[in-house]
Tab-separated table of C-alpha atoms in Angstrom:
chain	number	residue	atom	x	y	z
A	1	UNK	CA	73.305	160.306	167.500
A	2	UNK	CA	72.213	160.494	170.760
A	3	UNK	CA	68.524	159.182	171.417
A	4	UNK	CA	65.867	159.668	174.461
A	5	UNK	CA	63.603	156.697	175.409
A	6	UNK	CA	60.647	157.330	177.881
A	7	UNK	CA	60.301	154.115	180.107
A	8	UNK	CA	58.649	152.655	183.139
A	9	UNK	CA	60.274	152.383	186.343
A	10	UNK	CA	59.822	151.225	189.458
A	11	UNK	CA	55.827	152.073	189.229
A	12	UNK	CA	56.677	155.603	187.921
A	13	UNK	CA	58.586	156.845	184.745
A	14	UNK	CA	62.272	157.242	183.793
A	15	UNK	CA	63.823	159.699	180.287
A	16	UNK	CA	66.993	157.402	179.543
A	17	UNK	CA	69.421	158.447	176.968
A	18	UNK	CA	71.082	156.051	174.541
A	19	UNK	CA	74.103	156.143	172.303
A	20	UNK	CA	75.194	153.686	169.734
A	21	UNK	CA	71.955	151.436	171.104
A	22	UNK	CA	73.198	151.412	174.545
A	23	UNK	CA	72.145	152.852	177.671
A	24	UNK	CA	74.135	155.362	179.331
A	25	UNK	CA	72.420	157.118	181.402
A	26	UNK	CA	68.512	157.065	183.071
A	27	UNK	CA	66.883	159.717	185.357
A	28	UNK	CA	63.512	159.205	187.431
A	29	UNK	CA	60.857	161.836	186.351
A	30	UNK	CA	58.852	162.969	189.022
A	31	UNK	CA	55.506	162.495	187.508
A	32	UNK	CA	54.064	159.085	188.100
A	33	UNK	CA	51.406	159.078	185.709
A	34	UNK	CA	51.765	158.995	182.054
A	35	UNK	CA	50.414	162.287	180.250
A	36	UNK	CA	52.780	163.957	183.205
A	37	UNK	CA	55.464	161.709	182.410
A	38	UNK	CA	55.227	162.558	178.782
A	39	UNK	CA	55.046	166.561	179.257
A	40	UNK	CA	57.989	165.734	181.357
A	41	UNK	CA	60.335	164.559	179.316
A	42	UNK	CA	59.273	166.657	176.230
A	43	UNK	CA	60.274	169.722	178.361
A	44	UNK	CA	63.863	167.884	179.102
A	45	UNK	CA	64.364	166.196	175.721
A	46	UNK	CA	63.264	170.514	174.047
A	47	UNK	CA	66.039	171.741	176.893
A	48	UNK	CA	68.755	168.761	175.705
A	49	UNK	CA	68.221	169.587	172.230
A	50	UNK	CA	68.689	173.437	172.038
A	51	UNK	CA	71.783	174.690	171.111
A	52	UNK	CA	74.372	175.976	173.986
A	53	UNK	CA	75.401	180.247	173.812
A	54	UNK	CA	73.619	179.972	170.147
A	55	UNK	CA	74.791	182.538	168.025
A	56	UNK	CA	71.796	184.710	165.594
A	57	UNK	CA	72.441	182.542	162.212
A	58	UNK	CA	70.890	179.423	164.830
A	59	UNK	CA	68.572	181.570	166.083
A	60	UNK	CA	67.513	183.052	163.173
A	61	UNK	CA	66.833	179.434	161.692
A	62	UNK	CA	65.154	177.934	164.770
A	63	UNK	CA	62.490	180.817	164.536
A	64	UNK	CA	61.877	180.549	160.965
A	65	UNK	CA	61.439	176.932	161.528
A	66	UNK	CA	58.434	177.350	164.388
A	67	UNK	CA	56.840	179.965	162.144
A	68	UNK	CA	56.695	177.655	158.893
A	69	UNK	CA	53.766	178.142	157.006
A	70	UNK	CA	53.935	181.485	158.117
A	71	UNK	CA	53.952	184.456	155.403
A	72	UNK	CA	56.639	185.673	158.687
A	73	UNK	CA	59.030	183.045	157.550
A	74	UNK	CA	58.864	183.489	153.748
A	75	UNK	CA	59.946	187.462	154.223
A	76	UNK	CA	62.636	186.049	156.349
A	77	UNK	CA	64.115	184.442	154.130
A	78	UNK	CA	64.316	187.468	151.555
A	79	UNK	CA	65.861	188.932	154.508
A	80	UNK	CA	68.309	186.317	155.600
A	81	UNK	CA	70.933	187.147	153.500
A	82	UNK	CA	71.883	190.669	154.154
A	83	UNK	CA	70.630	189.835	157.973
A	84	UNK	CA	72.898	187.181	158.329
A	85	UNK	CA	75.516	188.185	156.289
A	86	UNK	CA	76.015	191.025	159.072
A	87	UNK	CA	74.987	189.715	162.206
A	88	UNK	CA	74.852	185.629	161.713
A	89	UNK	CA	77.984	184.245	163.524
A	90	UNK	CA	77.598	186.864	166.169
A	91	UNK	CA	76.050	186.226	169.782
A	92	UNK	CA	73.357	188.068	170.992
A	93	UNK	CA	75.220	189.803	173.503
A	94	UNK	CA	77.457	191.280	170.845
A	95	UNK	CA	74.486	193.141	169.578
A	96	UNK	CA	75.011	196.877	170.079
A	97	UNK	CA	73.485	199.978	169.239
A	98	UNK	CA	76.592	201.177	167.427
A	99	UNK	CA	76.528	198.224	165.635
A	100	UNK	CA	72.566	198.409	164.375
A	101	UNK	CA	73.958	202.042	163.048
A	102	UNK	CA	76.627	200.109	161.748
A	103	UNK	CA	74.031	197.639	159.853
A	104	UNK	CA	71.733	200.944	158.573
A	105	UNK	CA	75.112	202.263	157.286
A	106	UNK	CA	75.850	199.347	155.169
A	107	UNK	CA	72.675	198.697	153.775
A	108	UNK	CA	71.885	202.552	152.643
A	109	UNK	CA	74.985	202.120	150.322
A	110	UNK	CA	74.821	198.209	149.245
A	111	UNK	CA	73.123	198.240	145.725
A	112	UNK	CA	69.490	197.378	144.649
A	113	UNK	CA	68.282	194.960	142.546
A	114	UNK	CA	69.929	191.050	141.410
A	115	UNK	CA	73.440	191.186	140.194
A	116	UNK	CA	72.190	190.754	136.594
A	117	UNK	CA	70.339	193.914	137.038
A	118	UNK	CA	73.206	196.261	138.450
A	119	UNK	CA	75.055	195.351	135.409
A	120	UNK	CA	72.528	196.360	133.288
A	121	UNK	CA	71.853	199.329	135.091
A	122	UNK	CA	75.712	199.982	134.825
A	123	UNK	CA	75.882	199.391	131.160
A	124	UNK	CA	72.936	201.464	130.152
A	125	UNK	CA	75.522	204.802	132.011
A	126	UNK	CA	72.846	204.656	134.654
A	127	UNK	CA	74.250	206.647	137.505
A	128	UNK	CA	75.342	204.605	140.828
A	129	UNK	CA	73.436	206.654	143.117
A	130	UNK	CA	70.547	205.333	141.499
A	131	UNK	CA	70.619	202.043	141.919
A	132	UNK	CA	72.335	202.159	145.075
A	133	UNK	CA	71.185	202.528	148.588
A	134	UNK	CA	68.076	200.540	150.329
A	135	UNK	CA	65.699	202.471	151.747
A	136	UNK	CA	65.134	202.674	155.721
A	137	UNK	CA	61.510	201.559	155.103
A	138	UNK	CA	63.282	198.291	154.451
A	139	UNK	CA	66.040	198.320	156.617
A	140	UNK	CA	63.772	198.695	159.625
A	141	UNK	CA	61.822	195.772	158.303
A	142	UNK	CA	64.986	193.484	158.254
A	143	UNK	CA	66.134	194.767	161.729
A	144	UNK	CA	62.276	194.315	162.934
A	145	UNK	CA	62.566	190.600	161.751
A	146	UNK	CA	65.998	190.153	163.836
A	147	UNK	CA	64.048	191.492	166.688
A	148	UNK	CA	61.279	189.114	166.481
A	149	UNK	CA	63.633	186.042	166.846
A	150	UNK	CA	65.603	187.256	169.406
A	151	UNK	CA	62.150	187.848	171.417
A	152	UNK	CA	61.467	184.515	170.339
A	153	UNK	CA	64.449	183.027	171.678
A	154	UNK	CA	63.986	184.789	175.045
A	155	UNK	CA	60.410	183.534	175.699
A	156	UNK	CA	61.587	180.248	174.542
A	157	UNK	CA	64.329	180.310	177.023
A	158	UNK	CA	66.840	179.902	174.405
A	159	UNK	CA	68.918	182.703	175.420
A	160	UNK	CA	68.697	185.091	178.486
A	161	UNK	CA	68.097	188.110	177.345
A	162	UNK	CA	67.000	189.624	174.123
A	163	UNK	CA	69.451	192.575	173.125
A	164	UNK	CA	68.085	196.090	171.936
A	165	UNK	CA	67.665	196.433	168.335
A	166	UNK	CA	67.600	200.516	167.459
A	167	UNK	CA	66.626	201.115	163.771
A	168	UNK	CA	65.872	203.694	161.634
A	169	UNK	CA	62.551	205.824	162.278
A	170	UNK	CA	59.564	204.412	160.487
A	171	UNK	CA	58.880	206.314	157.112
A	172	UNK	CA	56.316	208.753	156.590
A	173	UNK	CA	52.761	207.089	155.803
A	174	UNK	CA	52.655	207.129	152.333
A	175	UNK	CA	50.322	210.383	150.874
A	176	UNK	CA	49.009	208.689	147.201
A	177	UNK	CA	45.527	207.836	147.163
A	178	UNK	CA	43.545	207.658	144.039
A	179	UNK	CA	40.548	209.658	143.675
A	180	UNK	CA	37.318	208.338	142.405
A	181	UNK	CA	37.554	209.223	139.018
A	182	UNK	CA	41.367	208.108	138.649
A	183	UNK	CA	40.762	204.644	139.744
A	184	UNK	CA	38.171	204.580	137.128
A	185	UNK	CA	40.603	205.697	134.357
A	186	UNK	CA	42.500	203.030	135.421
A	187	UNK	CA	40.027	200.105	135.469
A	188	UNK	CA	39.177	201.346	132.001
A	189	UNK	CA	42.920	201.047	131.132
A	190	UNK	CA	43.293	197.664	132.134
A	191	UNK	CA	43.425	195.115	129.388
A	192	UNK	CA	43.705	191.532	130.940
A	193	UNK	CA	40.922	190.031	132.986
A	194	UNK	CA	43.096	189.168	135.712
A	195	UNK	CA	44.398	192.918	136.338
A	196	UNK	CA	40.519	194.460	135.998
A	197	UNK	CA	39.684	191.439	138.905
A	198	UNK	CA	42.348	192.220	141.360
A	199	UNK	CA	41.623	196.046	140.719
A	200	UNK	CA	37.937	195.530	141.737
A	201	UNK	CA	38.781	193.032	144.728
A	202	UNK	CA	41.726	195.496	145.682
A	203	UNK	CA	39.138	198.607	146.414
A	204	UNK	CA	36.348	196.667	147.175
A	205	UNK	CA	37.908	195.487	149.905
A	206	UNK	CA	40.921	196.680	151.113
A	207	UNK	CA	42.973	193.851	150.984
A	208	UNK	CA	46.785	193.509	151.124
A	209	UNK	CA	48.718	192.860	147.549
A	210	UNK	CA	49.867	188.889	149.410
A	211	UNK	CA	46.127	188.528	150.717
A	212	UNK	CA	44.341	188.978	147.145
A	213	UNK	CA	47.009	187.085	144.950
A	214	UNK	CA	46.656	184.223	147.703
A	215	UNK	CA	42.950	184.151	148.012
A	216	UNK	CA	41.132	181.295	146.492
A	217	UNK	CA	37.404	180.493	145.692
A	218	UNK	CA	36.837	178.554	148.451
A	219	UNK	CA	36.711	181.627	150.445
A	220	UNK	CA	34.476	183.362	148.341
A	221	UNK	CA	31.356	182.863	150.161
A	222	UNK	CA	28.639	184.393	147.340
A	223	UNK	CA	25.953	182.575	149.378
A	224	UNK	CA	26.486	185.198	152.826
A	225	UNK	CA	28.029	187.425	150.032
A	226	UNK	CA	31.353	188.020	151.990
A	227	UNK	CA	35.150	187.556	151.045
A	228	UNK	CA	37.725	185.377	153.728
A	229	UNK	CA	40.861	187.786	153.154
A	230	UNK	CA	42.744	185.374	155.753
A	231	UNK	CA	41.813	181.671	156.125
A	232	UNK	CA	38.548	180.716	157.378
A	233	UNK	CA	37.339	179.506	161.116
A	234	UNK	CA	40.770	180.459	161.946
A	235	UNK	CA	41.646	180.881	165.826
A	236	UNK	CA	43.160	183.905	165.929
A	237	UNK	CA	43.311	187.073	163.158
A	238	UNK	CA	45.868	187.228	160.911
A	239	UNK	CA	47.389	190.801	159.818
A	240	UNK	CA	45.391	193.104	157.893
A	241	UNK	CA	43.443	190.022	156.952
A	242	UNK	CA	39.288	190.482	157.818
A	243	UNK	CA	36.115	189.480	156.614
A	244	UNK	CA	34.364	191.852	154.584
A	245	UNK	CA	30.952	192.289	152.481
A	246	UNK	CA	30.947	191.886	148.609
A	247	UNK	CA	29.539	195.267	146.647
A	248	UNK	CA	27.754	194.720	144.406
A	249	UNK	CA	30.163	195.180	141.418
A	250	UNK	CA	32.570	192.799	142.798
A	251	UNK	CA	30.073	190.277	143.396
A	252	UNK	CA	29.275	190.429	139.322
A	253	UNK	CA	32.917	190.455	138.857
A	254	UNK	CA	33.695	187.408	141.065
A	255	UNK	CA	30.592	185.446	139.549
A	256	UNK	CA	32.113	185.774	135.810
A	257	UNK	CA	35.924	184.623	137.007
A	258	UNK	CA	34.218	181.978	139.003
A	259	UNK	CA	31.960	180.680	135.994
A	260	UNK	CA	35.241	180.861	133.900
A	261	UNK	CA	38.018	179.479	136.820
A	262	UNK	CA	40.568	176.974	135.828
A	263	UNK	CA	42.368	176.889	139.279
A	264	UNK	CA	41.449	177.323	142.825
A	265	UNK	CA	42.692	181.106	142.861
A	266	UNK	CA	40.716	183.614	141.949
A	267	UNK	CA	43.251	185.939	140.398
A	268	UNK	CA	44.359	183.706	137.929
A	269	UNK	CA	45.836	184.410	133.697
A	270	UNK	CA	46.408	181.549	131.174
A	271	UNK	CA	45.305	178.970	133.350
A	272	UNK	CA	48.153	179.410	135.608
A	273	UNK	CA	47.392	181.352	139.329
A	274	UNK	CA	49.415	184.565	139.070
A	275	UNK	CA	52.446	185.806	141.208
A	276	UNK	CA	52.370	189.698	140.693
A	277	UNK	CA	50.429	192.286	138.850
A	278	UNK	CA	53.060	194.991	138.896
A	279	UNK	CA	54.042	194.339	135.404
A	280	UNK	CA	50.221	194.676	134.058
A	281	UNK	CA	49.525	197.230	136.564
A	282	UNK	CA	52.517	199.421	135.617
A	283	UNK	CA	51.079	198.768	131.925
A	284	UNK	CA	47.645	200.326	132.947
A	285	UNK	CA	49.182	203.290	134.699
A	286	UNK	CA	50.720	204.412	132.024
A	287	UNK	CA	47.768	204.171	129.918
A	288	UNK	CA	45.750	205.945	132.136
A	289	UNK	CA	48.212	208.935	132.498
A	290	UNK	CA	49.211	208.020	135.996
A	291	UNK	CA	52.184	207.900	138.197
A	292	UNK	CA	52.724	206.862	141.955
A	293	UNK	CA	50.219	204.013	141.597
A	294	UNK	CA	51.327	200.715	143.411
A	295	UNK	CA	49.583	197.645	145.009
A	296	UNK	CA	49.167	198.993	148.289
A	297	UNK	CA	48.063	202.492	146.295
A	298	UNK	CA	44.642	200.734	146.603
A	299	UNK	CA	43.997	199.932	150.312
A	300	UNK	CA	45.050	203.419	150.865
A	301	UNK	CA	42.976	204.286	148.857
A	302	UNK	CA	39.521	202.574	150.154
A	303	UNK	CA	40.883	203.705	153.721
A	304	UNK	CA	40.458	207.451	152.557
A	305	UNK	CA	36.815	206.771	150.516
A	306	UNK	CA	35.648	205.246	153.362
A	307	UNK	CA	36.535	208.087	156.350
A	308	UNK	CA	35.557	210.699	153.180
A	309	UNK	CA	32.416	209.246	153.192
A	310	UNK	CA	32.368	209.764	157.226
A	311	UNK	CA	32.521	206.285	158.439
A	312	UNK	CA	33.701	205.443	161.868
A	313	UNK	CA	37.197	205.305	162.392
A	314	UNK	CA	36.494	201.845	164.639
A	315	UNK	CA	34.442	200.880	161.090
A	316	UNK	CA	37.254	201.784	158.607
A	317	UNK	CA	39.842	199.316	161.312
A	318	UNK	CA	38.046	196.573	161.364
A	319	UNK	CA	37.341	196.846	157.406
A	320	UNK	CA	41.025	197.093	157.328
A	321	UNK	CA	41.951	194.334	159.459
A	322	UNK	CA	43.563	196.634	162.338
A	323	UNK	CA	43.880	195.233	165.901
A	324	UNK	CA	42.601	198.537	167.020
A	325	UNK	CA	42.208	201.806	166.013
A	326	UNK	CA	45.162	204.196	166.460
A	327	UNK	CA	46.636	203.410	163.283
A	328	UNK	CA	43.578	204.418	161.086
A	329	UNK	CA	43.137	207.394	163.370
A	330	UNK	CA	46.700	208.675	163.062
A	331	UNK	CA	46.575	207.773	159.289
A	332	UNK	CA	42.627	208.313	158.148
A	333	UNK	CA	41.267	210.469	160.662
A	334	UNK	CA	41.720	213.903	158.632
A	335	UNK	CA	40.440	212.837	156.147
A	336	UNK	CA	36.610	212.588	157.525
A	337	UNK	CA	34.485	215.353	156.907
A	338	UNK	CA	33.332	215.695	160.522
A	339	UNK	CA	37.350	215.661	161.552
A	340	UNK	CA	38.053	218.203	164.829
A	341	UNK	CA	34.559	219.853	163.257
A	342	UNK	CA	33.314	219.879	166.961
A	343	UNK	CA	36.118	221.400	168.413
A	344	UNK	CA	37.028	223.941	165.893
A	345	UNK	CA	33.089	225.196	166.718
A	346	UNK	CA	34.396	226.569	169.968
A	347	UNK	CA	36.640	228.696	168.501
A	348	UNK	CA	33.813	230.666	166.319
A	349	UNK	CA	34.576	234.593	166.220
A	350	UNK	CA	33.549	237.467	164.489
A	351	UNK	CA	29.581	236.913	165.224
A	352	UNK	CA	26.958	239.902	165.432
A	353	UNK	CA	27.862	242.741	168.443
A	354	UNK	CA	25.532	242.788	170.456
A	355	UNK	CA	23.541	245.957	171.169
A	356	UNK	CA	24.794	248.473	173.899
């Protein structure tokens, strides 16, 4: 394997390349001093190493690679095998808009679940069309994620240009909230300690499904009463992820699992953190003579208490973890009881006649 050597020469600094522990060829650097000399020949030893007319499978991996540690690259690599499967040994330049349609296509008829469950599914006389045929919701995800990297690989100067990727129009918001007296039906139907927790941390603060099965105690701050959703004194915001107050009933709720923990997460069952709740959730639902109700049924949810209850829409986004506001407008705004009010006051008819 070939191997770059930074090294002093004639009063400056030289990047020499070796193979097989000899020296074949040496270039002067232009920087004479040595933090120069060593940005230098990071930038040429980073241009050596990346890969010539790459093709996406490369690209794909190089990205996931600078975003480890990244909830970005775990998703990716749920994605990677459909993704890749399709696009991997192509170039970039081969990317086309007929063949994103192409892509969509494919992946509305490829069939759901793991192999072990389509046979099931096929056993049981369960119609195909059933278990058949991802949903754009999804597809536009993966395609989002193949955008991302090829981005990537532009501003990294890995490739020249990043192709366009056209995918399938972004799904409705989703409509199911739960009213006030439903979610209490179902905290009444939940029967584990771990499902009546995440319930109370899920409305009480709007958190993503990821952020409250990942939080642990350490950024339960009971002392400023407030709840890290994304890791604290970090530099820059991560998704969705803010700082909110405890209420009071979570606060209760948090001091019993705390006084009880035996790990460092706070949604936690058998002594063992825990992965998912849909199983005990779907459990509860039933119970509590629901349907429609999923993880993310819950920051929904708080979203529409909170602009019922008239709170700012700028409130409600940073409560939610928004960059800005537009989202929660487009989404929550209609649901305030002072929505359009002003403006629908101008068009007042049908007042007394006046006198002639």
């Amino acid at each position: 394997m070939p191997e770059y050597k930074l090294q002093k020469l004639r009063g400056g600094y030289a990047i020499c390349l070796y193979e097989g522990g000899k020296r074949v060829s040496r270039r002067q650097l232009e920087s004479g001093d040595a933090a120069g000399a060593a940005a230098e020949f990071s930038r040429i030893v980073a241009d050596a190493s990346r890969p010539v007319d790459p093709d996406i499978r490369t690209i794909w991996a190089a990205y996931c690679a600078d975003r480890e540690g990244r909830r970005i690259a775990k998703n990716m690599g749920w994605s990677a095998k459909p993704v890749l499967g399709f696009f991997g040994d192509r170039k970039p330049e081969e990317i086309t808009t007929k063949l994103c349609r192409a892509y969509a296509a494919q992946r509305r008829a490829a069939p759901k679940g793991s192999v072990a469950q389509q046979e099931r599914w096929r056993a049981a006389g369960r119609p195909a069309a059933q278990w058949t045929g991802v949903k754009d919701g999804t597809i536009r995800t993966e395609l989002n994620q193949l955008r991302a990297a090829l981005l990537w690989a532009e501003k990294a100067k890995i490739i020249t240009k990043a192709p366009a990727i056209e995918m399938p129009s972004a799904p409705a918001p989703r409509e199911r909230h739960l009213t006030r007296s439903e979610f209490e039906r179902l905290l009444d139907a939940a029967e584990t300690p771990h499902l009546r927790l995440y319930l109370l941390l899920a409305i009480s603060t709007a958190g993503r499904n990821a952020a409250l099965l990942e939080l642990t105690w350490d950024r339960i701050d009971f002392e400023r009463g407030l709840v890290f959703l994304g890791e604290r004194n970090m530099l820059r915001p991560q998704k969705g992820r803010a700082t909110v107050p405890m209420t009071n009933a979570l606060r209760a709720a948090l001091a019993n699992a705390h006084a009880h923990r035996r790990t460092d997460r706070v949604i936690e069952w058998a002594g063992e953190p825990v992965a998912s709740v849909r199983t005990a959730l779907t459990k509860a639902t039933k119970r509590a003579g629901l349907t429609g109700v999923t993880p993310h049924v819950f920051r929904h949810s708080a979203a529409v208490w909170m602009a019922e209850a008239g709170h700012r829409m700028g409130e409600i986004a940073a409560f939610l973890g928004h960059s800005d506001d537009q989202i929660t407008q487009r989404v929550y705004a209609r649901f305030s009881p002072g929505h359009l009010r002003g403006a629908a006051s101008a068009l007042e008819v049908g007042g007394p006649r006046r006198a002639r």
